[in-house]
Amino acid sequence: MFRSKVLFYSSFNLSLLNKQPFIIINRKYSKHTHPPPSEIVKLSYTQYDPPEFNETNENPYLIILHGLFGSKQNWKSLAKTFAQRLNTRVFTLDLRNHGESPHSPVHNYEVMSDDVAAFIKEHKLYKTAIMGHSMGGRVGIAMALRQVPHIEKLVVVDSAPVNSRMSSEFFTYIDVMKKIEQAGIVKQSKADEIMKDYISDISIRQFLLTNLKKDPETGLYKFRIPLDILSDSMGELGRFPFDSAHHTFHKKTLFVAGTRSNYLPPKVYPTIRTFFTNAVIAELDTGHWVHAEKPLEFAAIVTDFIVKN
């Protein structure tokens, strides 16, 4: 029986980062049009350059992909950390139907991986590391298994290469966000009051409310993510459309699991190896939000993987 190589991390003696200025470039594509199903979505992004960027640096560019209902802003702090530690250019992207990227009626891993592949091609990123959390991790998996060019390394954060049924919590989140829109609120605090009756965890409420924006014309708060499209796509987001007989990735891959999360349980570790022949698995004592719950430990693990592998 295969036994995966598992790395256990608990605590680190980490020095504080040098407080140096960063060059940050934002590119937004916020016209929420609905392109035809086959059309590539041009993704909104933020670019982070280290204080003294060197194009000859051996480390790859780093592209970071958020999870469901998230955005590139979720990774702002860690993106700065990685830019400095790796001395490389870091890009945080808004996936389609999220953040400031355009909306599309089609939302699955194939089209999302096509969007990111087009971004890599447009920006001439010929040596990249892809890192994604949850839904973003599955997009990274799809890119690797579809052999998207120029991917040197892959980091998957609490996401597994298996078919799964989306948790009922996600449907609850969408239903609550719809209730808030139907209430026609003019104060963001009112949205949190409505959410409290359905979602007790304040961190989850705050996360979801990052998508709530005030319409300058009506004064009403609306969610910038297309709730109906995402609701209709839940089946696709649980689907894993690959088999190891035809889809494998042989380059360096890191899976980071939260031991108190059900998204990447030990029972799927052997399955990881069938798809990713050069994979290692690191475990942190966290829930699903691994990078948010233990950012210092997480940054150390990822930096070590990219630099030394």
PDB file of C-alpha atoms in Angstrom:
ATOM      1  CA  MET A   1       0.000   0.000   0.000  1.00  0.00           C
ATOM      2  CA  PHE A   2       1.239   3.453  -0.844  1.00  0.00           C
ATOM      3  CA  ARG A   3       2.169   5.646   2.090  1.00  0.00           C
ATOM      4  CA  SER A   4       2.331   9.289   1.226  1.00  0.00           C
ATOM      5  CA  LYS A   5       5.162  11.425   2.464  1.00  0.00           C
ATOM      6  CA  VAL A   6       3.511  13.553   5.108  1.00  0.00           C
ATOM      7  CA  LEU A   7       5.177  16.529   6.703  1.00  0.00           C
ATOM      8  CA  PHE A   8       3.941  17.657  10.116  1.00  0.00           C
ATOM      9  CA  TYR A   9       4.331  21.293  11.105  1.00  0.00           C
ATOM     10  CA  SER A  10       3.345  22.722  14.455  1.00  0.00           C
ATOM     11  CA  SER A  11       5.279  25.832  15.426  1.00  0.00           C
ATOM     12  CA  PHE A  12       8.051  27.936  13.914  1.00  0.00           C
ATOM     13  CA  ASN A  13      10.498  30.457  15.252  1.00  0.00           C
ATOM     14  CA  LEU A  14       9.923  32.993  12.489  1.00  0.00           C
ATOM     15  CA  SER A  15      11.450  36.454  12.342  1.00  0.00           C
ATOM     16  CA  LEU A  16       9.269  39.380  11.418  1.00  0.00           C
ATOM     17  CA  LEU A  17       9.346  40.456   7.802  1.00  0.00           C
ATOM     18  CA  ASN A  18      11.298  43.542   6.863  1.00  0.00           C
ATOM     19  CA  LYS A  19       8.924  46.447   6.418  1.00  0.00           C
ATOM     20  CA  GLN A  20       9.944  47.481   2.929  1.00  0.00           C
ATOM     21  CA  PRO A  21       7.786  49.159   0.296  1.00  0.00           C
ATOM     22  CA  PHE A  22       6.104  47.052  -2.348  1.00  0.00           C
ATOM     23  CA  ILE A  23       5.196  47.898  -5.906  1.00  0.00           C
ATOM     24  CA  ILE A  24       1.551  46.888  -6.302  1.00  0.00           C
ATOM     25  CA  ILE A  25      -0.285  47.025  -9.619  1.00  0.00           C
ATOM     26  CA  ASN A  26      -4.046  46.542  -9.895  1.00  0.00           C
ATOM     27  CA  ARG A  27      -5.881  45.548 -13.069  1.00  0.00           C
ATOM     28  CA  LYS A  28      -9.665  45.479 -12.890  1.00  0.00           C
ATOM     29  CA  TYR A  29     -12.188  44.253 -15.434  1.00  0.00           C
ATOM     30  CA  SER A  30     -15.385  45.057 -13.580  1.00  0.00           C
ATOM     31  CA  LYS A  31     -17.947  45.261 -16.398  1.00  0.00           C
ATOM     32  CA  HIS A  32     -20.058  42.285 -15.472  1.00  0.00           C
ATOM     33  CA  THR A  33     -21.089  41.300 -18.954  1.00  0.00           C
ATOM     34  CA  HIS A  34     -22.121  37.765 -19.845  1.00  0.00           C
ATOM     35  CA  PRO A  35     -19.812  36.393 -22.553  1.00  0.00           C
ATOM     36  CA  PRO A  36     -20.729  33.340 -24.626  1.00  0.00           C
ATOM     37  CA  PRO A  37     -19.927  29.996 -22.967  1.00  0.00           C
ATOM     38  CA  SER A  38     -16.785  29.424 -25.049  1.00  0.00           C
ATOM     39  CA  GLU A  39     -15.292  32.850 -24.408  1.00  0.00           C
ATOM     40  CA  ILE A  40     -12.280  33.308 -22.161  1.00  0.00           C
ATOM     41  CA  VAL A  41     -12.864  35.677 -19.246  1.00  0.00           C
ATOM     42  CA  LYS A  42     -10.160  38.302 -18.791  1.00  0.00           C
ATOM     43  CA  LEU A  43      -9.372  38.127 -15.105  1.00  0.00           C
ATOM     44  CA  SER A  44      -8.901  41.048 -12.731  1.00  0.00           C
ATOM     45  CA  TYR A  45      -5.635  40.825 -10.848  1.00  0.00           C
ATOM     46  CA  THR A  46      -3.226  42.507  -8.468  1.00  0.00           C
ATOM     47  CA  GLN A  47       0.509  42.277  -9.028  1.00  0.00           C
ATOM     48  CA  TYR A  48       3.010  42.398  -6.166  1.00  0.00           C
ATOM     49  CA  ASP A  49       6.670  43.122  -6.886  1.00  0.00           C
ATOM     50  CA  PRO A  50       9.333  42.694  -4.200  1.00  0.00           C
ATOM     51  CA  PRO A  51      11.378  45.756  -3.201  1.00  0.00           C
ATOM     52  CA  GLU A  52      14.311  44.704  -5.404  1.00  0.00           C
ATOM     53  CA  PHE A  53      12.888  42.466  -8.100  1.00  0.00           C
ATOM     54  CA  ASN A  54      15.461  40.601 -10.175  1.00  0.00           C
ATOM     55  CA  GLU A  55      14.266  39.090 -13.460  1.00  0.00           C
ATOM     56  CA  THR A  56      17.104  36.540 -13.282  1.00  0.00           C
ATOM     57  CA  ASN A  57      15.750  35.102 -10.023  1.00  0.00           C
ATOM     58  CA  GLU A  58      15.452  31.328 -10.264  1.00  0.00           C
ATOM     59  CA  ASN A  59      12.157  31.133  -8.382  1.00  0.00           C
ATOM     60  CA  PRO A  60       9.041  30.995 -10.569  1.00  0.00           C
ATOM     61  CA  TYR A  61       6.353  33.648 -10.693  1.00  0.00           C
ATOM     62  CA  LEU A  62       3.588  32.829  -8.208  1.00  0.00           C
ATOM     63  CA  ILE A  63      -0.098  32.897  -9.163  1.00  0.00           C
ATOM     64  CA  ILE A  64      -2.593  32.662  -6.282  1.00  0.00           C
ATOM     65  CA  LEU A  65      -6.198  31.512  -6.749  1.00  0.00           C
ATOM     66  CA  HIS A  66      -8.885  32.077  -4.090  1.00  0.00           C
ATOM     67  CA  GLY A  67     -11.756  29.816  -3.044  1.00  0.00           C
ATOM     68  CA  LEU A  68     -15.521  29.952  -3.553  1.00  0.00           C
ATOM     69  CA  PHE A  69     -17.053  33.356  -2.614  1.00  0.00           C
ATOM     70  CA  GLY A  70     -13.517  34.721  -2.144  1.00  0.00           C
ATOM     71  CA  SER A  71     -11.416  37.214  -4.075  1.00  0.00           C
ATOM     72  CA  LYS A  72      -7.834  38.260  -4.684  1.00  0.00           C
ATOM     73  CA  GLN A  73      -8.077  40.583  -1.657  1.00  0.00           C
ATOM     74  CA  ASN A  74      -8.145  37.558   0.663  1.00  0.00           C
ATOM     75  CA  TRP A  75      -4.474  36.948  -0.177  1.00  0.00           C
ATOM     76  CA  LYS A  76      -3.141  40.520  -0.007  1.00  0.00           C
ATOM     77  CA  SER A  77      -0.980  40.082   3.090  1.00  0.00           C
ATOM     78  CA  LEU A  78       0.437  36.686   2.160  1.00  0.00           C
ATOM     79  CA  ALA A  79       1.075  37.834  -1.423  1.00  0.00           C
ATOM     80  CA  LYS A  80       3.365  40.556  -0.053  1.00  0.00           C
ATOM     81  CA  THR A  81       5.074  37.972   2.141  1.00  0.00           C
ATOM     82  CA  PHE A  82       5.744  35.612  -0.744  1.00  0.00           C
ATOM     83  CA  ALA A  83       6.914  38.411  -3.050  1.00  0.00           C
ATOM     84  CA  GLN A  84       9.576  39.366  -0.526  1.00  0.00           C
ATOM     85  CA  ARG A  85      10.618  35.906   0.630  1.00  0.00           C
ATOM     86  CA  LEU A  86      10.838  34.469  -2.876  1.00  0.00           C
ATOM     87  CA  ASN A  87      12.039  37.686  -4.523  1.00  0.00           C
ATOM     88  CA  THR A  88       9.535  37.004  -7.261  1.00  0.00           C
ATOM     89  CA  ARG A  89       6.503  38.645  -8.820  1.00  0.00           C
ATOM     90  CA  VAL A  90       3.225  37.477  -7.299  1.00  0.00           C
ATOM     91  CA  PHE A  91      -0.183  37.702  -8.959  1.00  0.00           C
ATOM     92  CA  THR A  92      -3.469  37.319  -7.096  1.00  0.00           C
ATOM     93  CA  LEU A  93      -6.392  36.710  -9.453  1.00  0.00           C
ATOM     94  CA  ASP A  94     -10.150  37.088  -9.240  1.00  0.00           C
ATOM     95  CA  LEU A  95     -11.594  33.979 -10.859  1.00  0.00           C
ATOM     96  CA  ARG A  96     -14.636  34.355 -13.121  1.00  0.00           C
ATOM     97  CA  ASN A  97     -17.850  35.274 -11.278  1.00  0.00           C
ATOM     98  CA  HIS A  98     -15.802  36.529  -8.335  1.00  0.00           C
ATOM     99  CA  GLY A  99     -14.338  39.815  -7.185  1.00  0.00           C
ATOM    100  CA  GLU A 100     -13.860  42.324  -9.974  1.00  0.00           C
ATOM    101  CA  SER A 101     -13.698  39.795 -12.815  1.00  0.00           C
ATOM    102  CA  PRO A 102     -16.531  39.519 -15.377  1.00  0.00           C
ATOM    103  CA  HIS A 103     -19.464  37.180 -14.906  1.00  0.00           C
ATOM    104  CA  SER A 104     -20.186  34.197 -17.121  1.00  0.00           C
ATOM    105  CA  PRO A 105     -23.058  31.677 -17.113  1.00  0.00           C
ATOM    106  CA  VAL A 106     -20.534  28.822 -17.322  1.00  0.00           C
ATOM    107  CA  HIS A 107     -18.652  28.042 -14.118  1.00  0.00           C
ATOM    108  CA  ASN A 108     -16.601  24.847 -14.004  1.00  0.00           C
ATOM    109  CA  TYR A 109     -12.980  23.861 -13.542  1.00  0.00           C
ATOM    110  CA  GLU A 110     -12.222  23.486 -17.228  1.00  0.00           C
ATOM    111  CA  VAL A 111     -13.252  27.037 -18.160  1.00  0.00           C
ATOM    112  CA  MET A 112     -11.675  28.517 -15.038  1.00  0.00           C
ATOM    113  CA  SER A 113      -8.391  26.786 -15.847  1.00  0.00           C
ATOM    114  CA  ASP A 114      -8.647  28.142 -19.401  1.00  0.00           C
ATOM    115  CA  ASP A 115      -9.040  31.661 -18.005  1.00  0.00           C
ATOM    116  CA  VAL A 116      -5.882  31.331 -15.897  1.00  0.00           C
ATOM    117  CA  ALA A 117      -3.972  29.731 -18.776  1.00  0.00           C
ATOM    118  CA  ALA A 118      -4.911  32.716 -20.955  1.00  0.00           C
ATOM    119  CA  PHE A 119      -3.654  35.036 -18.207  1.00  0.00           C
ATOM    120  CA  ILE A 120      -0.307  33.216 -18.138  1.00  0.00           C
ATOM    121  CA  LYS A 121      -0.004  33.470 -21.914  1.00  0.00           C
ATOM    122  CA  GLU A 122      -1.006  37.142 -22.051  1.00  0.00           C
ATOM    123  CA  HIS A 123       1.538  38.125 -19.411  1.00  0.00           C
ATOM    124  CA  LYS A 124       4.265  35.862 -20.797  1.00  0.00           C
ATOM    125  CA  LEU A 125       4.792  34.054 -17.500  1.00  0.00           C
ATOM    126  CA  TYR A 126       6.918  31.236 -18.832  1.00  0.00           C
ATOM    127  CA  LYS A 127       7.839  29.786 -15.445  1.00  0.00           C
ATOM    128  CA  THR A 128       5.074  29.768 -12.845  1.00  0.00           C
ATOM    129  CA  ALA A 129       3.996  28.204  -9.591  1.00  0.00           C
ATOM    130  CA  ILE A 130       0.236  27.909  -9.132  1.00  0.00           C
ATOM    131  CA  MET A 131      -1.228  28.018  -5.619  1.00  0.00           C
ATOM    132  CA  GLY A 132      -4.931  27.690  -4.934  1.00  0.00           C
ATOM    133  CA  HIS A 133      -7.197  27.270  -1.933  1.00  0.00           C
ATOM    134  CA  SER A 134     -10.349  25.118  -2.025  1.00  0.00           C
ATOM    135  CA  MET A 135     -12.067  25.920  -5.369  1.00  0.00           C
ATOM    136  CA  GLY A 136      -8.888  27.683  -6.465  1.00  0.00           C
ATOM    137  CA  GLY A 137      -6.927  24.562  -5.550  1.00  0.00           C
ATOM    138  CA  ARG A 138      -9.150  22.508  -7.822  1.00  0.00           C
ATOM    139  CA  VAL A 139      -8.562  25.018 -10.617  1.00  0.00           C
ATOM    140  CA  GLY A 140      -4.825  24.521 -10.106  1.00  0.00           C
ATOM    141  CA  ILE A 141      -5.308  20.750 -10.167  1.00  0.00           C
ATOM    142  CA  ALA A 142      -7.262  21.033 -13.430  1.00  0.00           C
ATOM    143  CA  MET A 143      -4.512  23.157 -14.975  1.00  0.00           C
ATOM    144  CA  ALA A 144      -1.815  20.672 -13.991  1.00  0.00           C
ATOM    145  CA  LEU A 145      -3.713  17.586 -15.129  1.00  0.00           C
ATOM    146  CA  ARG A 146      -4.652  19.281 -18.417  1.00  0.00           C
ATOM    147  CA  GLN A 147      -0.955  19.974 -18.968  1.00  0.00           C
ATOM    148  CA  VAL A 148      -1.236  23.759 -19.173  1.00  0.00           C
ATOM    149  CA  PRO A 149       2.212  25.004 -20.281  1.00  0.00           C
ATOM    150  CA  HIS A 150       4.720  26.796 -18.043  1.00  0.00           C
ATOM    151  CA  ILE A 151       3.565  25.357 -14.702  1.00  0.00           C
ATOM    152  CA  GLU A 152       6.702  24.381 -12.771  1.00  0.00           C
ATOM    153  CA  LYS A 153       5.186  23.766  -9.338  1.00  0.00           C
ATOM    154  CA  LEU A 154       1.738  23.364  -7.817  1.00  0.00           C
ATOM    155  CA  VAL A 155       0.496  24.118  -4.293  1.00  0.00           C
ATOM    156  CA  VAL A 156      -3.003  22.898  -3.376  1.00  0.00           C
ATOM    157  CA  VAL A 157      -4.450  24.179  -0.099  1.00  0.00           C
ATOM    158  CA  ASP A 158      -7.082  21.961   1.559  1.00  0.00           C
ATOM    159  CA  SER A 159      -8.602  20.598  -1.621  1.00  0.00           C
ATOM    160  CA  ALA A 160      -8.672  17.032  -2.953  1.00  0.00           C
ATOM    161  CA  PRO A 161      -8.618  15.422  -6.429  1.00  0.00           C
ATOM    162  CA  VAL A 162     -11.845  13.461  -5.896  1.00  0.00           C
ATOM    163  CA  ASN A 163     -15.535  13.769  -6.644  1.00  0.00           C
ATOM    164  CA  SER A 164     -17.406  15.321  -3.746  1.00  0.00           C
ATOM    165  CA  ARG A 165     -20.798  16.723  -2.886  1.00  0.00           C
ATOM    166  CA  MET A 166     -20.754  20.384  -2.040  1.00  0.00           C
ATOM    167  CA  SER A 167     -21.533  21.012   1.605  1.00  0.00           C
ATOM    168  CA  SER A 168     -25.043  22.182   2.465  1.00  0.00           C
ATOM    169  CA  GLU A 169     -23.402  25.181   4.116  1.00  0.00           C
ATOM    170  CA  PHE A 170     -22.618  26.664   0.707  1.00  0.00           C
ATOM    171  CA  PHE A 171     -26.292  26.540  -0.257  1.00  0.00           C
ATOM    172  CA  THR A 172     -27.142  28.186   3.057  1.00  0.00           C
ATOM    173  CA  TYR A 173     -24.677  30.983   2.333  1.00  0.00           C
ATOM    174  CA  ILE A 174     -26.240  31.643  -1.060  1.00  0.00           C
ATOM    175  CA  ASP A 175     -29.771  31.584   0.347  1.00  0.00           C
ATOM    176  CA  VAL A 176     -28.826  34.082   3.063  1.00  0.00           C
ATOM    177  CA  MET A 177     -27.145  36.405   0.567  1.00  0.00           C
ATOM    178  CA  LYS A 178     -30.294  36.304  -1.548  1.00  0.00           C
ATOM    179  CA  LYS A 179     -32.419  37.158   1.503  1.00  0.00           C
ATOM    180  CA  ILE A 180     -30.208  40.181   2.145  1.00  0.00           C
ATOM    181  CA  GLU A 181     -30.634  41.423  -1.414  1.00  0.00           C
ATOM    182  CA  GLN A 182     -34.388  40.913  -1.229  1.00  0.00           C
ATOM    183  CA  ALA A 183     -34.503  42.951   1.985  1.00  0.00           C
ATOM    184  CA  GLY A 184     -33.306  46.057   0.119  1.00  0.00           C
ATOM    185  CA  ILE A 185     -30.909  47.173   2.850  1.00  0.00           C
ATOM    186  CA  VAL A 186     -29.139  50.547   2.914  1.00  0.00           C
ATOM    187  CA  LYS A 187     -26.751  49.766   5.800  1.00  0.00           C
ATOM    188  CA  GLN A 188     -24.144  47.006   5.824  1.00  0.00           C
ATOM    189  CA  SER A 189     -24.759  46.401   9.533  1.00  0.00           C
ATOM    190  CA  LYS A 190     -28.279  45.280   8.654  1.00  0.00           C
ATOM    191  CA  ALA A 191     -26.832  42.575   6.406  1.00  0.00           C
ATOM    192  CA  ASP A 192     -24.864  41.150   9.314  1.00  0.00           C
ATOM    193  CA  GLU A 193     -27.986  41.175  11.480  1.00  0.00           C
ATOM    194  CA  ILE A 194     -29.811  39.078   8.894  1.00  0.00           C
ATOM    195  CA  MET A 195     -26.867  36.680   8.571  1.00  0.00           C
ATOM    196  CA  LYS A 196     -26.658  36.109  12.338  1.00  0.00           C
ATOM    197  CA  ASP A 197     -29.882  34.105  12.270  1.00  0.00           C
ATOM    198  CA  TYR A 198     -28.319  31.583   9.861  1.00  0.00           C
ATOM    199  CA  ILE A 199     -24.525  31.799  10.310  1.00  0.00           C
ATOM    200  CA  SER A 200     -23.125  31.933  13.845  1.00  0.00           C
ATOM    201  CA  ASP A 201     -19.446  32.157  12.902  1.00  0.00           C
ATOM    202  CA  ILE A 202     -18.546  35.849  12.656  1.00  0.00           C
ATOM    203  CA  SER A 203     -15.457  35.143  10.540  1.00  0.00           C
ATOM    204  CA  ILE A 204     -17.594  33.461   7.882  1.00  0.00           C
ATOM    205  CA  ARG A 205     -20.077  36.336   7.948  1.00  0.00           C
ATOM    206  CA  GLN A 206     -17.285  38.860   7.523  1.00  0.00           C
ATOM    207  CA  PHE A 207     -15.825  36.808   4.675  1.00  0.00           C
ATOM    208  CA  LEU A 208     -19.143  36.662   2.805  1.00  0.00           C
ATOM    209  CA  LEU A 209     -19.830  40.342   3.419  1.00  0.00           C
ATOM    210  CA  THR A 210     -16.649  41.316   1.570  1.00  0.00           C
ATOM    211  CA  ASN A 211     -18.777  40.712  -1.521  1.00  0.00           C
ATOM    212  CA  LEU A 212     -21.471  43.198  -0.450  1.00  0.00           C
ATOM    213  CA  LYS A 213     -21.217  46.499  -2.328  1.00  0.00           C
ATOM    214  CA  LYS A 214     -23.354  49.626  -2.387  1.00  0.00           C
ATOM    215  CA  ASP A 215     -25.045  50.472  -5.677  1.00  0.00           C
ATOM    216  CA  PRO A 216     -24.218  54.167  -6.250  1.00  0.00           C
ATOM    217  CA  GLU A 217     -27.434  54.692  -8.227  1.00  0.00           C
ATOM    218  CA  THR A 218     -29.966  53.114  -5.860  1.00  0.00           C
ATOM    219  CA  GLY A 219     -28.083  53.301  -2.558  1.00  0.00           C
ATOM    220  CA  LEU A 220     -28.953  49.646  -1.944  1.00  0.00           C
ATOM    221  CA  TYR A 221     -26.416  46.985  -1.037  1.00  0.00           C
ATOM    222  CA  LYS A 222     -25.992  44.127  -3.513  1.00  0.00           C
ATOM    223  CA  PHE A 223     -23.599  41.220  -3.737  1.00  0.00           C
ATOM    224  CA  ARG A 224     -21.096  41.550  -6.572  1.00  0.00           C
ATOM    225  CA  ILE A 225     -21.030  37.785  -7.176  1.00  0.00           C
ATOM    226  CA  PRO A 226     -23.783  36.255  -9.371  1.00  0.00           C
ATOM    227  CA  LEU A 227     -25.674  34.199  -6.810  1.00  0.00           C
ATOM    228  CA  ASP A 228     -27.907  32.343  -9.274  1.00  0.00           C
ATOM    229  CA  ILE A 229     -24.974  31.307 -11.482  1.00  0.00           C
ATOM    230  CA  LEU A 230     -22.961  30.021  -8.533  1.00  0.00           C
ATOM    231  CA  SER A 231     -25.972  28.220  -7.092  1.00  0.00           C
ATOM    232  CA  ASP A 232     -26.595  26.482 -10.427  1.00  0.00           C
ATOM    233  CA  SER A 233     -22.899  25.522 -10.641  1.00  0.00           C
ATOM    234  CA  MET A 234     -22.663  23.637  -7.333  1.00  0.00           C
ATOM    235  CA  GLY A 235     -22.881  20.270  -9.063  1.00  0.00           C
ATOM    236  CA  GLU A 236     -20.006  21.184 -11.354  1.00  0.00           C
ATOM    237  CA  LEU A 237     -17.902  22.393  -8.446  1.00  0.00           C
ATOM    238  CA  GLY A 238     -18.221  19.012  -6.745  1.00  0.00           C
ATOM    239  CA  ARG A 239     -17.291  17.124  -9.912  1.00  0.00           C
ATOM    240  CA  PHE A 240     -13.746  15.912 -10.560  1.00  0.00           C
ATOM    241  CA  PRO A 241     -13.563  15.209 -14.300  1.00  0.00           C
ATOM    242  CA  PHE A 242     -10.222  13.383 -14.454  1.00  0.00           C
ATOM    243  CA  ASP A 243      -8.905   9.840 -14.135  1.00  0.00           C
ATOM    244  CA  SER A 244      -5.345   8.859 -13.333  1.00  0.00           C
ATOM    245  CA  ALA A 245      -5.080   6.557 -16.337  1.00  0.00           C
ATOM    246  CA  HIS A 246      -5.101   9.582 -18.643  1.00  0.00           C
ATOM    247  CA  HIS A 247      -4.252  12.560 -16.440  1.00  0.00           C
ATOM    248  CA  THR A 248      -1.112  12.839 -14.336  1.00  0.00           C
ATOM    249  CA  PHE A 249       1.311  15.567 -13.259  1.00  0.00           C
ATOM    250  CA  HIS A 250       4.929  14.675 -12.587  1.00  0.00           C
ATOM    251  CA  LYS A 251       6.374  17.981 -11.381  1.00  0.00           C
ATOM    252  CA  LYS A 252       6.796  19.074  -7.772  1.00  0.00           C
ATOM    253  CA  THR A 253       3.449  19.344  -5.983  1.00  0.00           C
ATOM    254  CA  LEU A 254       2.556  20.299  -2.417  1.00  0.00           C
ATOM    255  CA  PHE A 255      -0.798  19.573  -0.772  1.00  0.00           C
ATOM    256  CA  VAL A 256      -1.435  21.444   2.500  1.00  0.00           C
ATOM    257  CA  ALA A 257      -4.172  19.913   4.652  1.00  0.00           C
ATOM    258  CA  GLY A 258      -5.982  21.324   7.661  1.00  0.00           C
ATOM    259  CA  THR A 259      -6.254  18.452  10.121  1.00  0.00           C
ATOM    260  CA  ARG A 260      -9.541  19.773  11.518  1.00  0.00           C
ATOM    261  CA  SER A 261     -11.050  20.080   8.050  1.00  0.00           C
ATOM    262  CA  ASN A 262     -12.873  17.431   6.032  1.00  0.00           C
ATOM    263  CA  TYR A 263     -11.772  18.748   2.647  1.00  0.00           C
ATOM    264  CA  LEU A 264      -8.470  16.860   2.449  1.00  0.00           C
ATOM    265  CA  PRO A 265      -8.712  13.815   4.773  1.00  0.00           C
ATOM    266  CA  PRO A 266      -5.903  11.239   5.072  1.00  0.00           C
ATOM    267  CA  LYS A 267      -7.983   8.638   3.232  1.00  0.00           C
ATOM    268  CA  VAL A 268      -7.464  10.511  -0.050  1.00  0.00           C
ATOM    269  CA  TYR A 269      -3.662  10.720   0.296  1.00  0.00           C
ATOM    270  CA  PRO A 270      -3.136   7.535  -1.787  1.00  0.00           C
ATOM    271  CA  THR A 271      -5.378   8.996  -4.509  1.00  0.00           C
ATOM    272  CA  ILE A 272      -3.224  12.124  -4.622  1.00  0.00           C
ATOM    273  CA  ARG A 273      -0.200   9.989  -5.474  1.00  0.00           C
ATOM    274  CA  THR A 274      -1.930   8.362  -8.437  1.00  0.00           C
ATOM    275  CA  PHE A 275      -2.419  11.774 -10.062  1.00  0.00           C
ATOM    276  CA  PHE A 276       0.621  13.617  -8.703  1.00  0.00           C
ATOM    277  CA  THR A 277       3.618  11.309  -8.735  1.00  0.00           C
ATOM    278  CA  ASN A 278       5.954  13.855  -7.141  1.00  0.00           C
ATOM    279  CA  ALA A 279       3.669  15.074  -4.357  1.00  0.00           C
ATOM    280  CA  VAL A 280       4.289  15.784  -0.688  1.00  0.00           C
ATOM    281  CA  ILE A 281       1.618  16.499   1.901  1.00  0.00           C
ATOM    282  CA  ALA A 282       1.928  18.921   4.799  1.00  0.00           C
ATOM    283  CA  GLU A 283      -0.537  18.986   7.683  1.00  0.00           C
ATOM    284  CA  LEU A 284      -1.341  21.945   9.911  1.00  0.00           C
ATOM    285  CA  ASP A 285      -3.605  21.959  12.949  1.00  0.00           C
ATOM    286  CA  THR A 286      -6.303  24.144  11.384  1.00  0.00           C
ATOM    287  CA  GLY A 287      -9.736  24.055   9.853  1.00  0.00           C
ATOM    288  CA  HIS A 288     -10.410  24.723   6.182  1.00  0.00           C
ATOM    289  CA  TRP A 289      -8.914  28.247   6.217  1.00  0.00           C
ATOM    290  CA  VAL A 290      -5.371  26.957   6.628  1.00  0.00           C
ATOM    291  CA  HIS A 291      -3.567  30.083   5.383  1.00  0.00           C
ATOM    292  CA  ALA A 292      -5.728  32.435   7.457  1.00  0.00           C
ATOM    293  CA  GLU A 293      -5.585  30.447  10.691  1.00  0.00           C
ATOM    294  CA  LYS A 294      -1.804  29.890  10.703  1.00  0.00           C
ATOM    295  CA  PRO A 295      -0.324  32.346   8.195  1.00  0.00           C
ATOM    296  CA  LEU A 296       3.247  32.253   9.542  1.00  0.00           C
ATOM    297  CA  GLU A 297       3.499  28.472   9.502  1.00  0.00           C
ATOM    298  CA  PHE A 298       1.759  28.309   6.129  1.00  0.00           C
ATOM    299  CA  ALA A 299       4.124  30.878   4.601  1.00  0.00           C
ATOM    300  CA  ALA A 300       7.129  28.952   5.921  1.00  0.00           C
ATOM    301  CA  ILE A 301       5.909  25.663   4.424  1.00  0.00           C
ATOM    302  CA  VAL A 302       5.177  27.129   0.987  1.00  0.00           C
ATOM    303  CA  THR A 303       8.371  29.170   0.854  1.00  0.00           C
ATOM    304  CA  ASP A 304      10.439  26.127   1.792  1.00  0.00           C
ATOM    305  CA  PHE A 305       8.714  24.041  -0.886  1.00  0.00           C
ATOM    306  CA  ILE A 306       9.201  26.554  -3.699  1.00  0.00           C
ATOM    307  CA  VAL A 307      12.804  27.441  -2.825  1.00  0.00           C
ATOM    308  CA  LYS A 308      14.170  23.964  -2.054  1.00  0.00           C
ATOM    309  CA  ASN A 309      12.268  21.781  -4.498  1.00  0.00           C
TER     310      ASN A 309
END
